[in-house]
PDB file of C-alpha atoms in Angstrom:
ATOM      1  CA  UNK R1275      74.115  -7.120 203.390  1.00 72.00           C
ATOM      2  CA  UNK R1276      76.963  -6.905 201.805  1.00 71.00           C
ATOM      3  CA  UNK R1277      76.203  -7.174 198.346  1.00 75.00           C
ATOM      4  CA  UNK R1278      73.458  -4.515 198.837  1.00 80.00           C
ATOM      5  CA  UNK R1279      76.495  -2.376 200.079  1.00 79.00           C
ATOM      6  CA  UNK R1280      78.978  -3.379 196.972  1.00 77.00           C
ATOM      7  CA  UNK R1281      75.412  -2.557 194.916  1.00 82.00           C
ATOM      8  CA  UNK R1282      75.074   0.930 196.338  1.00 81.00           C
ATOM      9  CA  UNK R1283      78.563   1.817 196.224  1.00 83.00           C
ATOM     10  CA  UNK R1284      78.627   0.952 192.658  1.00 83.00           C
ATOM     11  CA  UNK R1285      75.515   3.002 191.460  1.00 87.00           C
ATOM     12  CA  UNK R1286      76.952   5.855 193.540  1.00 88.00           C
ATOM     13  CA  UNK R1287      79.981   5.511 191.777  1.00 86.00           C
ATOM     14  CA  UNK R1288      78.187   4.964 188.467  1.00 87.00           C
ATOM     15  CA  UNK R1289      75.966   8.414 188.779  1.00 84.00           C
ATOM     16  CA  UNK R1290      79.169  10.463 190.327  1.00 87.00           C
ATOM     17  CA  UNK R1291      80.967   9.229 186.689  1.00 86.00           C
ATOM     18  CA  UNK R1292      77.718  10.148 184.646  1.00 87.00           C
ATOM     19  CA  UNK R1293      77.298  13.609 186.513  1.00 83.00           C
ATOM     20  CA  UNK R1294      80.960  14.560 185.872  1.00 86.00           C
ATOM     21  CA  UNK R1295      81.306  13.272 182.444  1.00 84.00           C
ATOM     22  CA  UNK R1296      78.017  15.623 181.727  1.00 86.00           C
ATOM     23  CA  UNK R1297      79.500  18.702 184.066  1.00 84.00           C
ATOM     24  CA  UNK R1298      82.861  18.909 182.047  1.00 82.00           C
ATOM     25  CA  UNK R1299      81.616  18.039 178.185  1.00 82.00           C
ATOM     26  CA  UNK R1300      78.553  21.106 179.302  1.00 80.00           C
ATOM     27  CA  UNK R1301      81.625  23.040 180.667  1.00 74.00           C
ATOM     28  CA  UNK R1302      83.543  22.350 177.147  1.00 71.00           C
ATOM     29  CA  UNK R1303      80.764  23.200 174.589  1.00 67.00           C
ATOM     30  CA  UNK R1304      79.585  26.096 176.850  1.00 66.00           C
ATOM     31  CA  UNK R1305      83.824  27.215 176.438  1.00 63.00           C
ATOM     32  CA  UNK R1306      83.467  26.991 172.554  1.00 62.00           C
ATOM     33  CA  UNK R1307      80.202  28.879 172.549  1.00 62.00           C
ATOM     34  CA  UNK R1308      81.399  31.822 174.264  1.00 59.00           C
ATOM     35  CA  UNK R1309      84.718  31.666 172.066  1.00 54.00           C
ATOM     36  CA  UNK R1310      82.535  31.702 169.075  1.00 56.00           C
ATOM     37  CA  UNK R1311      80.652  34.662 170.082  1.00 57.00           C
ATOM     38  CA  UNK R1312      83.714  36.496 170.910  1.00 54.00           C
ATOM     39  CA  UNK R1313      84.604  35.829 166.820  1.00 53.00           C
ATOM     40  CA  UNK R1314      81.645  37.065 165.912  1.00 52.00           C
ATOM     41  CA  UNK R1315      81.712  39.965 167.854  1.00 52.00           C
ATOM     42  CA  UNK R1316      85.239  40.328 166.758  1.00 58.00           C
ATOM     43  CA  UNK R1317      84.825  42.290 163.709  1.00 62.00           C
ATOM     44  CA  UNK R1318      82.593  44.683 165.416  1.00 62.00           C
ATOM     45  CA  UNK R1319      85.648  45.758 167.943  1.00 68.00           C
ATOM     46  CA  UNK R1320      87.971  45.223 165.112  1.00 73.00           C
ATOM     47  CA  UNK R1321      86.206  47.860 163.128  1.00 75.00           C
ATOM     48  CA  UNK R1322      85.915  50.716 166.534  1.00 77.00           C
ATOM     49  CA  UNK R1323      89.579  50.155 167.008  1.00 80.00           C
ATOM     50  CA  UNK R1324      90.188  50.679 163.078  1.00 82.00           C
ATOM     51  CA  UNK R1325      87.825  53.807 163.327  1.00 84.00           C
ATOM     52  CA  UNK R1326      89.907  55.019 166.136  1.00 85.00           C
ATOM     53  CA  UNK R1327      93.196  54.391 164.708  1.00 88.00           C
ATOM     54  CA  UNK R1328      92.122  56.345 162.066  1.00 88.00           C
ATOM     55  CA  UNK R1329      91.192  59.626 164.128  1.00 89.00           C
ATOM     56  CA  UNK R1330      94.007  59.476 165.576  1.00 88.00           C
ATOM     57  CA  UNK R1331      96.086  59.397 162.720  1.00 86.00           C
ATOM     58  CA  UNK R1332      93.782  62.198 161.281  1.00 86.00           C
ATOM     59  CA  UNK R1333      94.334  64.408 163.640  1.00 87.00           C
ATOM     60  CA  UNK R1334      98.277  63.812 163.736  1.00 83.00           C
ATOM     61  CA  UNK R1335      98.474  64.892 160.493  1.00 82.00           C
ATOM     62  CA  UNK R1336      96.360  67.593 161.257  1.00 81.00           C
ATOM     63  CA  UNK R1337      98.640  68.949 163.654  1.00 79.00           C
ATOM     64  CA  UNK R1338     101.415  68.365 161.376  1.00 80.00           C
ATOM     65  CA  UNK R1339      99.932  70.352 158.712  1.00 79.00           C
ATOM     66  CA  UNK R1340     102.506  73.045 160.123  1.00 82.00           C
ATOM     67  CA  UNK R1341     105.722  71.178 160.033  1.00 86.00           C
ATOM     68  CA  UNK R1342     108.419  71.197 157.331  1.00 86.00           C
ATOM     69  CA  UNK R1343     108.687  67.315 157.765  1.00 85.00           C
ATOM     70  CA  UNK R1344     105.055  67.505 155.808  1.00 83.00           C
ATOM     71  CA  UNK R1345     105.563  70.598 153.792  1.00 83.00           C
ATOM     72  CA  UNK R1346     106.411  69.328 150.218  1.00 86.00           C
ATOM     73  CA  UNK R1347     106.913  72.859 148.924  1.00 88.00           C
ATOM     74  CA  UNK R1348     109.546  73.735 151.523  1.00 87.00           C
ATOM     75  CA  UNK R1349     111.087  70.830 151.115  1.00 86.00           C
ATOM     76  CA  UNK R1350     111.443  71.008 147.212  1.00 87.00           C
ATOM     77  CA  UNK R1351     112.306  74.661 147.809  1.00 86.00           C
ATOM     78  CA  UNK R1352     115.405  73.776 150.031  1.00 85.00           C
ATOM     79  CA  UNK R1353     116.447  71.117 147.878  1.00 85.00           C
ATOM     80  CA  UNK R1354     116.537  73.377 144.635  1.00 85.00           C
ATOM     81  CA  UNK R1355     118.290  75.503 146.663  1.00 79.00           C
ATOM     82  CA  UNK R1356     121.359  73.002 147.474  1.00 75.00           C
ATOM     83  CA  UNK R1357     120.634  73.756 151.484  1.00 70.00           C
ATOM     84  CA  UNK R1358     119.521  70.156 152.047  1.00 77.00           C
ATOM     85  CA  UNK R1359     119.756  66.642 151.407  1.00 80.00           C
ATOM     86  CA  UNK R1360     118.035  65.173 154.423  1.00 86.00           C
ATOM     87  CA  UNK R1361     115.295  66.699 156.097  1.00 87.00           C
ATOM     88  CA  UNK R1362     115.571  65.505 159.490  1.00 89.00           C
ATOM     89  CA  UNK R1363     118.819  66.210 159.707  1.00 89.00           C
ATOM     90  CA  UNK R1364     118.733  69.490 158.122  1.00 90.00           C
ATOM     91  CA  UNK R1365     115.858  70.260 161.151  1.00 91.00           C
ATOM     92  CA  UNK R1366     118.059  69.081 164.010  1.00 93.00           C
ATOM     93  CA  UNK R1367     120.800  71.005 162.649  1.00 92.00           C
ATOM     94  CA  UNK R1368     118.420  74.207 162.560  1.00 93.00           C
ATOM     95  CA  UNK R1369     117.740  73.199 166.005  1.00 94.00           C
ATOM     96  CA  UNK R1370     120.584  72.268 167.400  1.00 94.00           C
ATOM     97  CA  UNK R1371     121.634  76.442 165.954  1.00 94.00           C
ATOM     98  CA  UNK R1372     119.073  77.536 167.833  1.00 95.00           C
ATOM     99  CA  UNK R1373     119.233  75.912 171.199  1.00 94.00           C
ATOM    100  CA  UNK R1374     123.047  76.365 171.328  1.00 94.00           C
ATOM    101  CA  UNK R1375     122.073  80.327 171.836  1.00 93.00           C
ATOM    102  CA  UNK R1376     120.825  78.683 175.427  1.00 93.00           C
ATOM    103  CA  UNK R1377     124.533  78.482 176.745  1.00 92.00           C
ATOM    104  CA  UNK R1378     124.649  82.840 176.460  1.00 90.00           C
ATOM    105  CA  UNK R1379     124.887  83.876 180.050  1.00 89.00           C
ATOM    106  CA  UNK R1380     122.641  86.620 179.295  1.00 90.00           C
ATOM    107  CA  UNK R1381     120.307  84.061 178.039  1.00 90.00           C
ATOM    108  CA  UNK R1382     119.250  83.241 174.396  1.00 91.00           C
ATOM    109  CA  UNK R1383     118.506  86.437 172.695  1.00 93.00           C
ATOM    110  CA  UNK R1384     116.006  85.010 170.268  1.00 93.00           C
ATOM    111  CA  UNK R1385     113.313  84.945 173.062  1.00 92.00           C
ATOM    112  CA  UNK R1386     113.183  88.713 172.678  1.00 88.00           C
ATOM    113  CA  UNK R1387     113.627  89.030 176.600  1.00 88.00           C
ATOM    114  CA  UNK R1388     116.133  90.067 179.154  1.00 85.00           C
ATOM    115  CA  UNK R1389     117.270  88.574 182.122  1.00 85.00           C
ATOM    116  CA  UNK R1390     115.708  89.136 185.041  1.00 82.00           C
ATOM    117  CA  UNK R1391     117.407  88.780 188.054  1.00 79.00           C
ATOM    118  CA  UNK R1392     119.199  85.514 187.891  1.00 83.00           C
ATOM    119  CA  UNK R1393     117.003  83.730 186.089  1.00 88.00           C
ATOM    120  CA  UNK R1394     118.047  83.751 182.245  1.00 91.00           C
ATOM    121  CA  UNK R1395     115.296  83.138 179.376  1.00 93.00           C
ATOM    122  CA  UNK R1396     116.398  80.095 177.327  1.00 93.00           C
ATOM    123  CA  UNK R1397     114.042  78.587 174.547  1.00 94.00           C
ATOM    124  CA  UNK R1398     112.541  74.762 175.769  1.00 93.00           C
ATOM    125  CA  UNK R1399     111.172  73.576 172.403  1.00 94.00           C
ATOM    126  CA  UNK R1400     111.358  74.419 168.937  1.00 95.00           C
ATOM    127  CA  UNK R1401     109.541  73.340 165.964  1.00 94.00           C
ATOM    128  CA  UNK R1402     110.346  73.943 162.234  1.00 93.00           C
ATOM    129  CA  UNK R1403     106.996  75.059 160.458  1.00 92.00           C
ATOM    130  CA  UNK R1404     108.721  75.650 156.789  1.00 90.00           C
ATOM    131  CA  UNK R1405     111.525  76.792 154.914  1.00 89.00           C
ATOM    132  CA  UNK R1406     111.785  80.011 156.395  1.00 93.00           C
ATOM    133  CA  UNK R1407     110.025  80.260 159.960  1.00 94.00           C
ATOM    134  CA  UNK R1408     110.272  78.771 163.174  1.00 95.00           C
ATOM    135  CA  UNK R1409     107.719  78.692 166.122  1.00 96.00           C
ATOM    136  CA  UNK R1410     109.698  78.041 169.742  1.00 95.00           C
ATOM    137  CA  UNK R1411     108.464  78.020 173.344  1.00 95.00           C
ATOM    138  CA  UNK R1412     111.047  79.398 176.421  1.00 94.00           C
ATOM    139  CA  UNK R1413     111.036  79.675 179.877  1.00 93.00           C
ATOM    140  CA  UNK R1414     112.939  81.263 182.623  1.00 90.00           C
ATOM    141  CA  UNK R1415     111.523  78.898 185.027  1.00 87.00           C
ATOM    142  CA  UNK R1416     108.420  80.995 186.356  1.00 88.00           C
ATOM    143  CA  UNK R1417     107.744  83.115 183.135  1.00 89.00           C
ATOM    144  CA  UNK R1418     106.757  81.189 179.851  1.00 92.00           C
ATOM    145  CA  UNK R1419     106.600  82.767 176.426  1.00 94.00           C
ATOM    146  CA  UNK R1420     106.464  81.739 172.430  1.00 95.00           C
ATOM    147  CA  UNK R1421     108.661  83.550 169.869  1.00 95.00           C
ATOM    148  CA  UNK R1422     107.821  83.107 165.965  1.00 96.00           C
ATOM    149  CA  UNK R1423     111.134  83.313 164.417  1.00 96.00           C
ATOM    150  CA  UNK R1424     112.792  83.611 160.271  1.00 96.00           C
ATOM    151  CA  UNK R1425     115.523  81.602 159.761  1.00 94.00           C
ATOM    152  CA  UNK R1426     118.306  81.649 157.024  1.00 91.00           C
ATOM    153  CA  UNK R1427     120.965  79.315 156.008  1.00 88.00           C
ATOM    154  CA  UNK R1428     123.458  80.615 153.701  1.00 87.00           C
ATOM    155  CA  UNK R1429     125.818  79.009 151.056  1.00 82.00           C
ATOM    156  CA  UNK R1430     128.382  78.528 153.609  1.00 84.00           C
ATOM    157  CA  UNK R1431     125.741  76.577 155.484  1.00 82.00           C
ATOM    158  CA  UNK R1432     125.544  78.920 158.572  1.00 89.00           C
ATOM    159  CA  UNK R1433     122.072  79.406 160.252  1.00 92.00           C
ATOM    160  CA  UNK R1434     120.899  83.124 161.153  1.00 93.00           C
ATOM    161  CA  UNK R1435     117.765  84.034 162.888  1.00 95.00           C
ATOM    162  CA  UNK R1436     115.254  86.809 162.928  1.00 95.00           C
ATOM    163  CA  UNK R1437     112.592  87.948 165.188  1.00 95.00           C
ATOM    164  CA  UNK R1438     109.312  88.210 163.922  1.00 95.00           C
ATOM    165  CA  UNK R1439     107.297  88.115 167.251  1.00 94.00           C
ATOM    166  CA  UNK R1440     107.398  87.494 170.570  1.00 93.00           C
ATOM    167  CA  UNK R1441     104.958  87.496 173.374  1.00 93.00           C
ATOM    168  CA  UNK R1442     105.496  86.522 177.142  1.00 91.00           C
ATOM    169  CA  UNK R1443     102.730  85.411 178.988  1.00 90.00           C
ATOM    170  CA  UNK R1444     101.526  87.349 182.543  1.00 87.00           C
ATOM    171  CA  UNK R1445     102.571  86.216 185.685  1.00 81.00           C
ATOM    172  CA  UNK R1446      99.960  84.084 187.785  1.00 74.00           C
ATOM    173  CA  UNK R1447      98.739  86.673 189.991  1.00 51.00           C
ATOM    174  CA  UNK R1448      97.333  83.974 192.943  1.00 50.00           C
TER     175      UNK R1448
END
């Protein structure tokens, strides 16, 4: 009776190594398979993210377009004209002109507004569209407007600024 035990046991122990040796090499090719087919299919989301890369980096320079960061001629102009020698830095220092108007207690006068009450106009964000003009967004904390503005820069280097247009939008009326 014994030995019939030790005889059992062992073919038990014989199929449990079989079955497991199958499971895990199954397990393993199955593992490769799917890794394979991710490869393949690889390319396919390789090329949708390319494709999407690329509108997005159409449509930045589509909203560029209107920058002088972009703008060749302006560029070429200001450098012909001895004004610049760096562009970005020529921008911020437009900028920088621009926003310090913000400190005014009155407000910054090139938003074309007055203060009203005690809350002063004072111009958020500006963006240089050329050579010559200037597109900027302000606030007074409830009212919001856009002023298109001409800028100048002499020999002397100082900035001066013109209003070409201004418009404030309504109040929310709910």
């Amino acid at each position: 009776m014994k030995k019939s035990l030790f005889l059992y046991l062992f073919i038990i122990a014989v199929l449990m190594n079989i079955f497991t040796y199958k499971y895990f090499t199954s397990k393993e090719s199955s593992g490769q398979k799917s890794a394979t087919e991710t490869n393949d299919s690889s390319p396919v989301t390789s090329k949708v993210m390319s494709d999407s890369i690329t509108r997005l980096y159409d449509k930045l320079n589509d909203a560029n377009t209107f920058s002088l960061e972009n703008n060749d001629r302006a560029q070429n102009y200001l450098y012909e004209s001895n004004k610049i020698n760096d562009v970005p830095v020529f921008a911020e220092k437009v900028k920088q002109a621009l926003l310090s108007y913000n400190d005014s207690p009155e407000g910054n006068k090139y938003t074309d507004q007055v203060k009203m009450g005690s809350q002063k106009f004072i111009i958020s964000s500006v963006k240089l569209l050329n050579h010559r003009w200037i597109i900027a967004n302000y606030s007074n904390g409830e009212l919001w407007g856009e002023v298109m503005l001409k800028y100048f820069v002499d020999d002397n280097g100082s900035i001066s600024f013109e209003i070409m247009n201004s418009y404030l939008y309504p109040a929310n009326l709910n």
